[in-house]
PDB file of C-alpha atoms and ligand atoms in Angstrom:
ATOM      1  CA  UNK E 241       0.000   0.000   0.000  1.00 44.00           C
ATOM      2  CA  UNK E 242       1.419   3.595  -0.787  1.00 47.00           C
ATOM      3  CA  UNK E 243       1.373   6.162   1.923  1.00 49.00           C
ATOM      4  CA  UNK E 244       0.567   9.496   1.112  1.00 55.00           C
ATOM      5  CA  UNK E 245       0.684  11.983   3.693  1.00 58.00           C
ATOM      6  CA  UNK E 246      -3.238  11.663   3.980  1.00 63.00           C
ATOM      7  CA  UNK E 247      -2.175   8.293   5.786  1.00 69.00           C
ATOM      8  CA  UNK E 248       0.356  10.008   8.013  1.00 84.00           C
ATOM      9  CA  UNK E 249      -0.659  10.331  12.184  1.00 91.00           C
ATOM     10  CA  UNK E 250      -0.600  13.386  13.802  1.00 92.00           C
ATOM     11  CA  UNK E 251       3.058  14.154  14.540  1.00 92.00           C
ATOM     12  CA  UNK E 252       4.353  13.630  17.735  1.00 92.00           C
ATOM     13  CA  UNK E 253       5.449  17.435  18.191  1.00 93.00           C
ATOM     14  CA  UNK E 254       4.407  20.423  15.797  1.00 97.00           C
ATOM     15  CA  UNK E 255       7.114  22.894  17.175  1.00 97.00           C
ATOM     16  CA  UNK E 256       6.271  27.030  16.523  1.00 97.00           C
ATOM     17  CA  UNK E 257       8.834  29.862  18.474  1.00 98.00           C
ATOM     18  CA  UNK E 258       7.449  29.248  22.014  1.00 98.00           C
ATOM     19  CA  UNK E 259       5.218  26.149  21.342  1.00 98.00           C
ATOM     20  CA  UNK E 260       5.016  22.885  20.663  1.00 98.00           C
ATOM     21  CA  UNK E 261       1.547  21.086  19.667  1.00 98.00           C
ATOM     22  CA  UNK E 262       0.977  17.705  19.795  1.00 97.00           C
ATOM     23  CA  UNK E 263      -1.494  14.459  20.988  1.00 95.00           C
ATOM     24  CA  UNK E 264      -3.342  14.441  24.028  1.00 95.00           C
ATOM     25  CA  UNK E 265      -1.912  12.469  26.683  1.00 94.00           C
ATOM     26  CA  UNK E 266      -2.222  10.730  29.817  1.00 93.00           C
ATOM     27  CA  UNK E 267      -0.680  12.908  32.287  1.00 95.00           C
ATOM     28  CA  UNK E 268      -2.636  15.974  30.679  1.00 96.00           C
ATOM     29  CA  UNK E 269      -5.829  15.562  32.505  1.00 97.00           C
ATOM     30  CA  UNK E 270      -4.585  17.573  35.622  1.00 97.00           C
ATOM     31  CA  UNK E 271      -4.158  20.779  33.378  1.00 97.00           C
ATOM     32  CA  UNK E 272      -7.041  19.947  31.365  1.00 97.00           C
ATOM     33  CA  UNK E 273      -9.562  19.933  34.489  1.00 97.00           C
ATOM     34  CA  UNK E 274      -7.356  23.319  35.690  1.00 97.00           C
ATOM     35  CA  UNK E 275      -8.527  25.525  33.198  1.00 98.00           C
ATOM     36  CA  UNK E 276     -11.064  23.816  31.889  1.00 98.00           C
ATOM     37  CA  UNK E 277     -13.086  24.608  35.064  1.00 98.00           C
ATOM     38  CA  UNK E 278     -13.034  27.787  35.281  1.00 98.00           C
ATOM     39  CA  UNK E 279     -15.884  29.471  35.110  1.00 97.00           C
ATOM     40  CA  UNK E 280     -14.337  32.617  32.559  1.00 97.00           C
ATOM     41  CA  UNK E 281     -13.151  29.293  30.050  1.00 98.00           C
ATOM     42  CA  UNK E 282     -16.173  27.326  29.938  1.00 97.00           C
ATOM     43  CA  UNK E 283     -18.194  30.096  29.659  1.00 96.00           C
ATOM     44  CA  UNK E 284     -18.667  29.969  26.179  1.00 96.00           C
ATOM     45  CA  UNK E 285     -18.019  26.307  26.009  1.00 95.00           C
ATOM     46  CA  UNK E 286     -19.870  23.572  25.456  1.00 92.00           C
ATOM     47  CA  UNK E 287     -19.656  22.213  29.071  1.00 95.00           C
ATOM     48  CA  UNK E 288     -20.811  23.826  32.335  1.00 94.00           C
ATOM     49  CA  UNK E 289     -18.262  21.860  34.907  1.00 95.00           C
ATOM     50  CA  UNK E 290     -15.648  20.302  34.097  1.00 97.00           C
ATOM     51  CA  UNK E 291     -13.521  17.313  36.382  1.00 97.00           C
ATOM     52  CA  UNK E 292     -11.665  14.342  36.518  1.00 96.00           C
ATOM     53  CA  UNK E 293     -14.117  12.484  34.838  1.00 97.00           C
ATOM     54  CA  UNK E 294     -14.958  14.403  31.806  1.00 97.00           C
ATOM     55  CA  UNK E 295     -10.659  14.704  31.540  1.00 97.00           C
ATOM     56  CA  UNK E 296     -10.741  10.731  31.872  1.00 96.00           C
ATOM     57  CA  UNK E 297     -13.584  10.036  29.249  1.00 96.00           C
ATOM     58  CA  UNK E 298     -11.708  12.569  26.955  1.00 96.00           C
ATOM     59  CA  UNK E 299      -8.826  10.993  26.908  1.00 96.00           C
ATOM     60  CA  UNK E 300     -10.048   7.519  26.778  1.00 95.00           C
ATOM     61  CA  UNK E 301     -12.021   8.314  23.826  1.00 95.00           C
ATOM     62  CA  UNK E 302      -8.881   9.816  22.260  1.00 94.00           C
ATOM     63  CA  UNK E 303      -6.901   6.820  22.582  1.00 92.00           C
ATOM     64  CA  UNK E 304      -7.270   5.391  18.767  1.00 91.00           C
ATOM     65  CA  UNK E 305      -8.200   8.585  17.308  1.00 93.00           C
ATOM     66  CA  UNK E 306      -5.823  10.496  14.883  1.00 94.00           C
ATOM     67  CA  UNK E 307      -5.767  13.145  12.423  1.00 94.00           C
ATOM     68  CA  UNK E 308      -8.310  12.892   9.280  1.00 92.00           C
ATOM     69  CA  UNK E 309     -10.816  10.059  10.180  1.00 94.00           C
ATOM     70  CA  UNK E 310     -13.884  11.007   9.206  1.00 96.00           C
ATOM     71  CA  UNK E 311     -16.701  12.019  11.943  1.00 97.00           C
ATOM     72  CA  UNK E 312     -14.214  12.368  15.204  1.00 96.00           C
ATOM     73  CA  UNK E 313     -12.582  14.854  16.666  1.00 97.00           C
ATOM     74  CA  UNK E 314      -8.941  14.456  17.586  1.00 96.00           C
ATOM     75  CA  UNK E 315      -7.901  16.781  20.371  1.00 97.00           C
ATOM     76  CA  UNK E 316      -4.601  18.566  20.156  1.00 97.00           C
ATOM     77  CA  UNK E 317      -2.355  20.028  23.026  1.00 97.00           C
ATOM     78  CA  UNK E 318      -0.330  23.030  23.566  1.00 98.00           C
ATOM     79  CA  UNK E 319       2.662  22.894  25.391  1.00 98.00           C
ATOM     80  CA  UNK E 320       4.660  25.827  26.198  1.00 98.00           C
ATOM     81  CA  UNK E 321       8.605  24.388  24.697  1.00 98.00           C
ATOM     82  CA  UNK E 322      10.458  26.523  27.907  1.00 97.00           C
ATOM     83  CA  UNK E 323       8.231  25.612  30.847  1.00 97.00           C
ATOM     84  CA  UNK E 324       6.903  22.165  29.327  1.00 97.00           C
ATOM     85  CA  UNK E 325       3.304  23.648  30.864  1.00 97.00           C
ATOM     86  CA  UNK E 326       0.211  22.526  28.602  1.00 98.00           C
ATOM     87  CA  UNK E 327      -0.824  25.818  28.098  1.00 98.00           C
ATOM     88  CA  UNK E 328      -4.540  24.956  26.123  1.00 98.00           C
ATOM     89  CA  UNK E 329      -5.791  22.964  23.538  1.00 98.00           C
ATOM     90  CA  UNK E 330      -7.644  22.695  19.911  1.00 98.00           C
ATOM     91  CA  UNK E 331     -10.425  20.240  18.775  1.00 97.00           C
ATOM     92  CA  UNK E 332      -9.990  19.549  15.564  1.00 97.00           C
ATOM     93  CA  UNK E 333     -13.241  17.946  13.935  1.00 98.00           C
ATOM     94  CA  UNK E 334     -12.896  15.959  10.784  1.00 97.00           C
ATOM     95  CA  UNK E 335     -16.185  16.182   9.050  1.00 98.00           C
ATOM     96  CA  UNK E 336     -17.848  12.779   8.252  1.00 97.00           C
ATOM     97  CA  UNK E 337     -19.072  13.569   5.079  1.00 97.00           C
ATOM     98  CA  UNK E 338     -16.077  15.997   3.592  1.00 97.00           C
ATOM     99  CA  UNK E 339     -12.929  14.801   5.442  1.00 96.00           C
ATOM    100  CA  UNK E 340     -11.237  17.725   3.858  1.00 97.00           C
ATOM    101  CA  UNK E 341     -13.102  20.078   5.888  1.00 98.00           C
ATOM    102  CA  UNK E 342     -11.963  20.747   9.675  1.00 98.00           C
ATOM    103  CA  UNK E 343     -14.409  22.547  12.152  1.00 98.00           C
ATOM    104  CA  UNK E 344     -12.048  23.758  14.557  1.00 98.00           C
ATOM    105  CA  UNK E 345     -12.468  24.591  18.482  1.00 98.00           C
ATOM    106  CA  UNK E 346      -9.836  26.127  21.104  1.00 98.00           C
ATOM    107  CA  UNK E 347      -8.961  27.060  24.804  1.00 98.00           C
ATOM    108  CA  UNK E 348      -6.144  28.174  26.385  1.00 98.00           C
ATOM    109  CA  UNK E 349      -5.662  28.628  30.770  1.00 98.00           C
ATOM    110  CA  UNK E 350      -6.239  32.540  31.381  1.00 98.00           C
ATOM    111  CA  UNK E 351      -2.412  33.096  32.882  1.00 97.00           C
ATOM    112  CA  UNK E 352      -1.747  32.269  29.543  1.00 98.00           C
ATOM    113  CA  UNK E 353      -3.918  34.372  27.265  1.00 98.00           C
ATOM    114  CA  UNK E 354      -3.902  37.668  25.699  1.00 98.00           C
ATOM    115  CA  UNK E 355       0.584  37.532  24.521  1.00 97.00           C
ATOM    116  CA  UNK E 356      -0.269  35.904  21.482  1.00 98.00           C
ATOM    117  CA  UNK E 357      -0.262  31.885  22.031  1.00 98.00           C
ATOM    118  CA  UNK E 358      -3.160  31.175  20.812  1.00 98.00           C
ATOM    119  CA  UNK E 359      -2.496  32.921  17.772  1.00 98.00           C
ATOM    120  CA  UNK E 360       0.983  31.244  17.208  1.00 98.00           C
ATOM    121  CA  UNK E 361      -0.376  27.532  17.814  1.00 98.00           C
ATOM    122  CA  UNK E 362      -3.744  28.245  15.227  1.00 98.00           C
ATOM    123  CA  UNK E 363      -1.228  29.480  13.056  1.00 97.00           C
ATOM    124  CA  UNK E 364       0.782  26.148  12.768  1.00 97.00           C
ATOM    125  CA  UNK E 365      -1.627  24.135  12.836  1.00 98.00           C
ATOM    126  CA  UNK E 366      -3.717  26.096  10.329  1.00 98.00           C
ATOM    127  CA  UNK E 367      -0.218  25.381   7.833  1.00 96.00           C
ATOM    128  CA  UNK E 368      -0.344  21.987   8.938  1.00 96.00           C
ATOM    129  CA  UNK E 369      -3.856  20.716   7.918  1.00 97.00           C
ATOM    130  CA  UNK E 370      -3.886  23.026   4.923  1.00 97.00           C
ATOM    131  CA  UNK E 371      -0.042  21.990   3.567  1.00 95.00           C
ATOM    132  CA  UNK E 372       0.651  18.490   5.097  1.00 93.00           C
ATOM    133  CA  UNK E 373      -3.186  17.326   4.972  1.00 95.00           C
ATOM    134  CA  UNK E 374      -4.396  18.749   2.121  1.00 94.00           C
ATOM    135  CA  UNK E 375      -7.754  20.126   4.234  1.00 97.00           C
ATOM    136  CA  UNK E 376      -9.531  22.673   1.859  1.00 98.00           C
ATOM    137  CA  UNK E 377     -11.839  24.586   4.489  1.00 98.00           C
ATOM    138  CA  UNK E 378     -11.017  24.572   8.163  1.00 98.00           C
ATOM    139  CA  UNK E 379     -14.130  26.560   9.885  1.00 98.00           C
ATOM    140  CA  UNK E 380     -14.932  27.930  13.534  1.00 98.00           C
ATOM    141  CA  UNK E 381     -18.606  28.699  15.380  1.00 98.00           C
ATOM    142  CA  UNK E 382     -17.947  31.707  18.152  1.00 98.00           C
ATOM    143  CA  UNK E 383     -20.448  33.433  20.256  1.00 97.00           C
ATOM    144  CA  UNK E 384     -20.626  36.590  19.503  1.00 98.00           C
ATOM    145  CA  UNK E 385     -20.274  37.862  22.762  1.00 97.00           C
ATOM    146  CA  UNK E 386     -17.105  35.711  23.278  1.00 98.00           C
ATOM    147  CA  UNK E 387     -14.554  38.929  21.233  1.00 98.00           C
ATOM    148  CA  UNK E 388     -11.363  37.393  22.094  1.00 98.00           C
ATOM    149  CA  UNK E 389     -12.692  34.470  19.934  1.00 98.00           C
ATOM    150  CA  UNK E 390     -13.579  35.898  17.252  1.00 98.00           C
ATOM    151  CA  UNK E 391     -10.403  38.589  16.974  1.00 98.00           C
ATOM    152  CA  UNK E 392      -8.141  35.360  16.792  1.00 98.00           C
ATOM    153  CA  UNK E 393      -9.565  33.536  13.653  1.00 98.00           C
ATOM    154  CA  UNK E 394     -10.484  36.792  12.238  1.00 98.00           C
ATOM    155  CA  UNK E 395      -6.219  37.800  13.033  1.00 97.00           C
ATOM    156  CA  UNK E 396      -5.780  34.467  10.824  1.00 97.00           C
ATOM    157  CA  UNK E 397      -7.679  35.521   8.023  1.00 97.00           C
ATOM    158  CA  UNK E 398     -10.725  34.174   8.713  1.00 98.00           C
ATOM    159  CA  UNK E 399     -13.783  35.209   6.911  1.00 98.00           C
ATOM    160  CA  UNK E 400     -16.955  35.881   9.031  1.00 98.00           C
ATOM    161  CA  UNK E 401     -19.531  34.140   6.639  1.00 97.00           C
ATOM    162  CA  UNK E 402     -22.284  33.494   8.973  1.00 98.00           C
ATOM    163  CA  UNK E 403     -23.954  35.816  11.887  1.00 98.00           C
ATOM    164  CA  UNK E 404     -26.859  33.280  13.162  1.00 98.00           C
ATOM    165  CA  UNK E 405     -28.969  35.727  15.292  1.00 98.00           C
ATOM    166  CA  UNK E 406     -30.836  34.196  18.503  1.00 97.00           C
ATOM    167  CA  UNK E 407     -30.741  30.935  17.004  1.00 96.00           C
ATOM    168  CA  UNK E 408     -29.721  28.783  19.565  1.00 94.00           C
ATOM    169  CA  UNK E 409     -31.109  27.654  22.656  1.00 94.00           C
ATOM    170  CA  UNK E 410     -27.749  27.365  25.201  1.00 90.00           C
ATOM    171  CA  UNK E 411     -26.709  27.652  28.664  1.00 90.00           C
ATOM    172  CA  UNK E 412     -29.894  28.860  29.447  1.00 90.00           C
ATOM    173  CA  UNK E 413     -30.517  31.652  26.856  1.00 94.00           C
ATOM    174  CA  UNK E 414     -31.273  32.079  22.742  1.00 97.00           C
ATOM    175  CA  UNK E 415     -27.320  32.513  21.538  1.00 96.00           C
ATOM    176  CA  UNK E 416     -26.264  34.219  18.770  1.00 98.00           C
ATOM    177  CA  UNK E 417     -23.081  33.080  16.591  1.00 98.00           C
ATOM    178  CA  UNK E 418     -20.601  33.353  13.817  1.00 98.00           C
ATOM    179  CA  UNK E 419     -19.394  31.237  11.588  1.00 98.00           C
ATOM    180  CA  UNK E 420     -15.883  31.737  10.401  1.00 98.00           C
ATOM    181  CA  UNK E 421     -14.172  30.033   7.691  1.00 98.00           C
ATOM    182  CA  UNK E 422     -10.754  30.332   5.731  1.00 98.00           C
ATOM    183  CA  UNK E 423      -9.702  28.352   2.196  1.00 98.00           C
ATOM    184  CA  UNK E 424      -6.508  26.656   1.601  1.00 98.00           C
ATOM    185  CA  UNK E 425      -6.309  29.317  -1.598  1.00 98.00           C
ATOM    186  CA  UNK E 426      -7.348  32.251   0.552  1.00 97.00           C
ATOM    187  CA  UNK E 427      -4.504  30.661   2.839  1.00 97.00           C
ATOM    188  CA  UNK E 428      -1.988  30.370   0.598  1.00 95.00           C
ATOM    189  CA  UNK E 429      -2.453  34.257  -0.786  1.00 95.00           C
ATOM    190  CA  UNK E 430      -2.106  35.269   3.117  1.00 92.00           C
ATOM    191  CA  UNK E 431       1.143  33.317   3.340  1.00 89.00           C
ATOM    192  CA  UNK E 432       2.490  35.214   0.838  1.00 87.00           C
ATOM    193  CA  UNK E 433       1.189  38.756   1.011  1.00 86.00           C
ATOM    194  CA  UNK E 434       0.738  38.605   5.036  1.00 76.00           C
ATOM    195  CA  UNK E 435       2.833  39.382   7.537  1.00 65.00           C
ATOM    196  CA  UNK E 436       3.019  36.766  10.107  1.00 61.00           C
ATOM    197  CA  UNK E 437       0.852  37.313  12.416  1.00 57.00           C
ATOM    198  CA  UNK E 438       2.473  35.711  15.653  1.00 52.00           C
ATOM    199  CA  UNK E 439       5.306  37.977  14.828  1.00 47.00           C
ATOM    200  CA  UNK E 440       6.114  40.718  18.047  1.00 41.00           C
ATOM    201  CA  UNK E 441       7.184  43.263  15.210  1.00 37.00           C
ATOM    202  CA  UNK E 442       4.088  43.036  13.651  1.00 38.00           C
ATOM    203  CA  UNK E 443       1.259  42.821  15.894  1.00 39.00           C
ATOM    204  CA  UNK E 444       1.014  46.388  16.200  1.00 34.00           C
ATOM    205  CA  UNK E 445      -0.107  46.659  12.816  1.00 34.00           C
ATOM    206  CA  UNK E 446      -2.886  43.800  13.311  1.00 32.00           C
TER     207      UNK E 446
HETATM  208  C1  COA L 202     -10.266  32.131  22.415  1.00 89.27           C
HETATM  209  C2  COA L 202      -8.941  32.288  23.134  1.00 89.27           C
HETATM  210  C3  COA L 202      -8.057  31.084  22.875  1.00 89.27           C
HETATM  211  C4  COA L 202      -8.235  33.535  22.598  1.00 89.27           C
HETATM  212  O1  COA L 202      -7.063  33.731  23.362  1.00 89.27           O
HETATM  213  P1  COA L 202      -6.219  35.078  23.300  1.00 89.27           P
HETATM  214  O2  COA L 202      -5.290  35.055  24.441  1.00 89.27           O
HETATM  215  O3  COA L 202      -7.104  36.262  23.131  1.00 89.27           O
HETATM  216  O4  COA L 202      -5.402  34.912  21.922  1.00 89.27           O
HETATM  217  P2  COA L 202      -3.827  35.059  21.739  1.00 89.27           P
HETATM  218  O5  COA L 202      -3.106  34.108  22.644  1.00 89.27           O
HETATM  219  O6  COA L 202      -3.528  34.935  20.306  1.00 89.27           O
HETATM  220  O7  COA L 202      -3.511  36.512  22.279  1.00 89.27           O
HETATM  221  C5  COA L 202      -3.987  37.646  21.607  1.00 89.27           C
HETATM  222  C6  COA L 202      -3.684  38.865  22.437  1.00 89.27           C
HETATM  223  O8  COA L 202      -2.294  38.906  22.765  1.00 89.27           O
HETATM  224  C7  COA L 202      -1.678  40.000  22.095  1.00 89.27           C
HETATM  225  N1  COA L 202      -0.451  39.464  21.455  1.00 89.27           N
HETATM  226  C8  COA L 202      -0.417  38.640  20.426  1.00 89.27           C
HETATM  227  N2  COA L 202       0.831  38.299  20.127  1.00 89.27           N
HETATM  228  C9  COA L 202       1.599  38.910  20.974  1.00 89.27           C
HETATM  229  C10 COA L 202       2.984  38.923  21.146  1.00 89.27           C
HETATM  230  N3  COA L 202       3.789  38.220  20.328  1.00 89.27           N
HETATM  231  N4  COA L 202       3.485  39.636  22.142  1.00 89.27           N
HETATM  232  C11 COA L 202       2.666  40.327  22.936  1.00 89.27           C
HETATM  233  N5  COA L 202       1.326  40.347  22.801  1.00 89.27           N
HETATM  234  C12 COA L 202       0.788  39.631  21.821  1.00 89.27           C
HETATM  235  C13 COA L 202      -2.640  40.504  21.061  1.00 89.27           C
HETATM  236  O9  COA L 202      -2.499  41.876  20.794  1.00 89.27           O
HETATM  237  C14 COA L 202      -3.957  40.166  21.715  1.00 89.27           C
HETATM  238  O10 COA L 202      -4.216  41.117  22.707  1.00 89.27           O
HETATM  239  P3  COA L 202      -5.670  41.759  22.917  1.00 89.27           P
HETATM  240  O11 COA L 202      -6.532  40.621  23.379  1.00 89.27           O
HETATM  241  O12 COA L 202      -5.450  42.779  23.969  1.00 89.27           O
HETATM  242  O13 COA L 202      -6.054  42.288  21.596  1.00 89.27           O
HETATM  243  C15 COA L 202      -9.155  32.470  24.654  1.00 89.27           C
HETATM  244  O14 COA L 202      -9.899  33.643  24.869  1.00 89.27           O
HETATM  245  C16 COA L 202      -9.851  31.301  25.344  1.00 89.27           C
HETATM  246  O15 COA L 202      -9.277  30.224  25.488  1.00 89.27           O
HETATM  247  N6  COA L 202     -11.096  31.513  25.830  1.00 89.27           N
HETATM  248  C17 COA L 202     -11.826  30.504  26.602  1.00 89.27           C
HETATM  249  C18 COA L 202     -12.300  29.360  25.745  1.00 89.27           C
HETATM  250  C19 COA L 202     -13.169  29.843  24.599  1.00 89.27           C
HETATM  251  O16 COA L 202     -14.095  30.624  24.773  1.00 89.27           O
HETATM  252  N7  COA L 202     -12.845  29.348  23.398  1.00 89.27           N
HETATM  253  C20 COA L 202     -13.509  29.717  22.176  1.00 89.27           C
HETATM  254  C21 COA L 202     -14.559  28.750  21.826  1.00 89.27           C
HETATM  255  S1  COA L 202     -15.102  29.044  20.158  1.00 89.27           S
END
C-alpha cells in the first residue's frame, strides 16, 4: 500500500517559536480539568463543569483517534517548549461527510492568554492541515459575545460568513453566533502577502 501523507498520524510534536503542539496524553488531565473549570473558560463552552471524569472520558475516547478520520474529533495540546506547561488545547473535527473540511475549536488557561499563544499555535496548525493534509476549508462557530474568539480567527484571516442571530437555545438563553471560515487558496495568498501574524514586530499593525 502507498502512503501518502493523507495516511500520516498526527506528529508527535508540531514545534512554533514558544510552542510545541501535539497528541493528548495521559498525564494531561490535571491541566485539562485546571482551566477547563473555570468558570471565565467554559463560559462559552460547550460544558458547564468540568472534572476528573470528563478529563478521563476525553482521553479515553482519544486513545485510537488520529488526524483525518472522518466524523471524530482528535484533540490537540499546547505545550509551552520553555516551561513544558500545557498551556490549552484545539479540537480539531474531521467532518464525516467531507474529510477535507476541519471545524475547529480552542482554549487556552487565562495566565496564559492575551501575549499571542493562541495565535501562534492556530497558526501552525492552520499550515499543517492546509499543507501536510491537504484540508480545503477549516471553519470555527464563536459566540458573539465571546470577542477574544472571534479577533483570533479573524487575526488568521478568517472570513466571518455566517452571523446566526438568537438561534440557539444554550446555557440557558437564545445565543447568537458566527461562523468563520478560511480556504486553503485564501490561505496560501495570506502566506504570501501577510505578515506573520504571531510575529512581536508586527502585531502592532494587526
Ligand atoms: C479564544 C482564546 C483562545 C483567545 O485567546 P487570546 O489570548 O485572546 O489569543 P492570543 O493568545 O492569540 O492573544 C492575543 C492577544 O495577545 C496579544 N499578542 C499577540 N501576540 C503577541 C505577542 N507576540 N506579544 C505580545 N502580545 C501579543 C494581542 O495583541 C492580543 O491582545 P488583545 O486581546 O489585547 O487584543 C481564549 O480567549 C480562550 O481560550 N477563551 C476561553 C475558551 C473559549 O471561549 N474558546 C472559544 C470557543 S469558540
Amino acid at each position: 500500500m502507498s502512503i501518502s501523507p493523507k495516511n500520516l498520524p498526527f506528529p508527535i510534536s508540531l514545534p512554533t517559536r514558544r510552542l510545541q503542539l501535539r497528541r493528548l496524553q495521559r498525564a494531561d488531565a490535571e491541566s485539562l480539568c485546571a482551566y477547563r473549570s473555570l468558570p471565565e473558560v467554559a463560559r462559552y463552552q460547550s460544558w458547564e463543569t468540568y472534572g476528573p471524569e470528563d478529563a478521563a472520558r476525553l482521553l479515553h475516547d482519544q486513545q485510537d483517534r488520529d488526524i483525518g478520520m472522518p466524523g471524530t474529533w482528535l484533540q490537540v495540546a499546547v505545550v509551552e517548549t520553555r516551561t513544558g506547561q500545557m498551556i490549552g488545547d484545539f479540537g480539531l473535527h474531521c467532518l464525516a461527510d467531507e474529510p477535507c473540511q476541519f471545524e475547529i475549536g480552542v482554549t487556552f488557561a487565562p495566565d496564559w492568554q492575551g501575549q499571542g499563544y493562541a495565535t501562534e499555535a492556530l497558526e501552525c496548525l492552520l499550515n499543517y492541515l492546509f499543507t501536510e493534509r491537504s484540508a480545503r476549508r477549516i471553519f470555527a462557530t464563536t459566540d458573539v459575545l465571546n470577542v477574544p474568539a472571534a479577533a483570533l480567527f479573524r487575526r488568521l484571516g478568517f472570513r466571518q460568513e455566517a452571523h446566526h442571530v438568537e438561534h440557539r437555545a444554550y446555557k440557558g438563553t437564545w445565543t447568537s453566533e458566527y461562523v468563520f471560515a478560511l480556504l486553503a487558496r485564501e490561505w496560501e495568498v495570506r502566506s504570501h502577502s501577510h505578515p506573520k501574524p504571531g510575529s512581536v514586530s508586527t502585531f502592532a499593525e494587526i
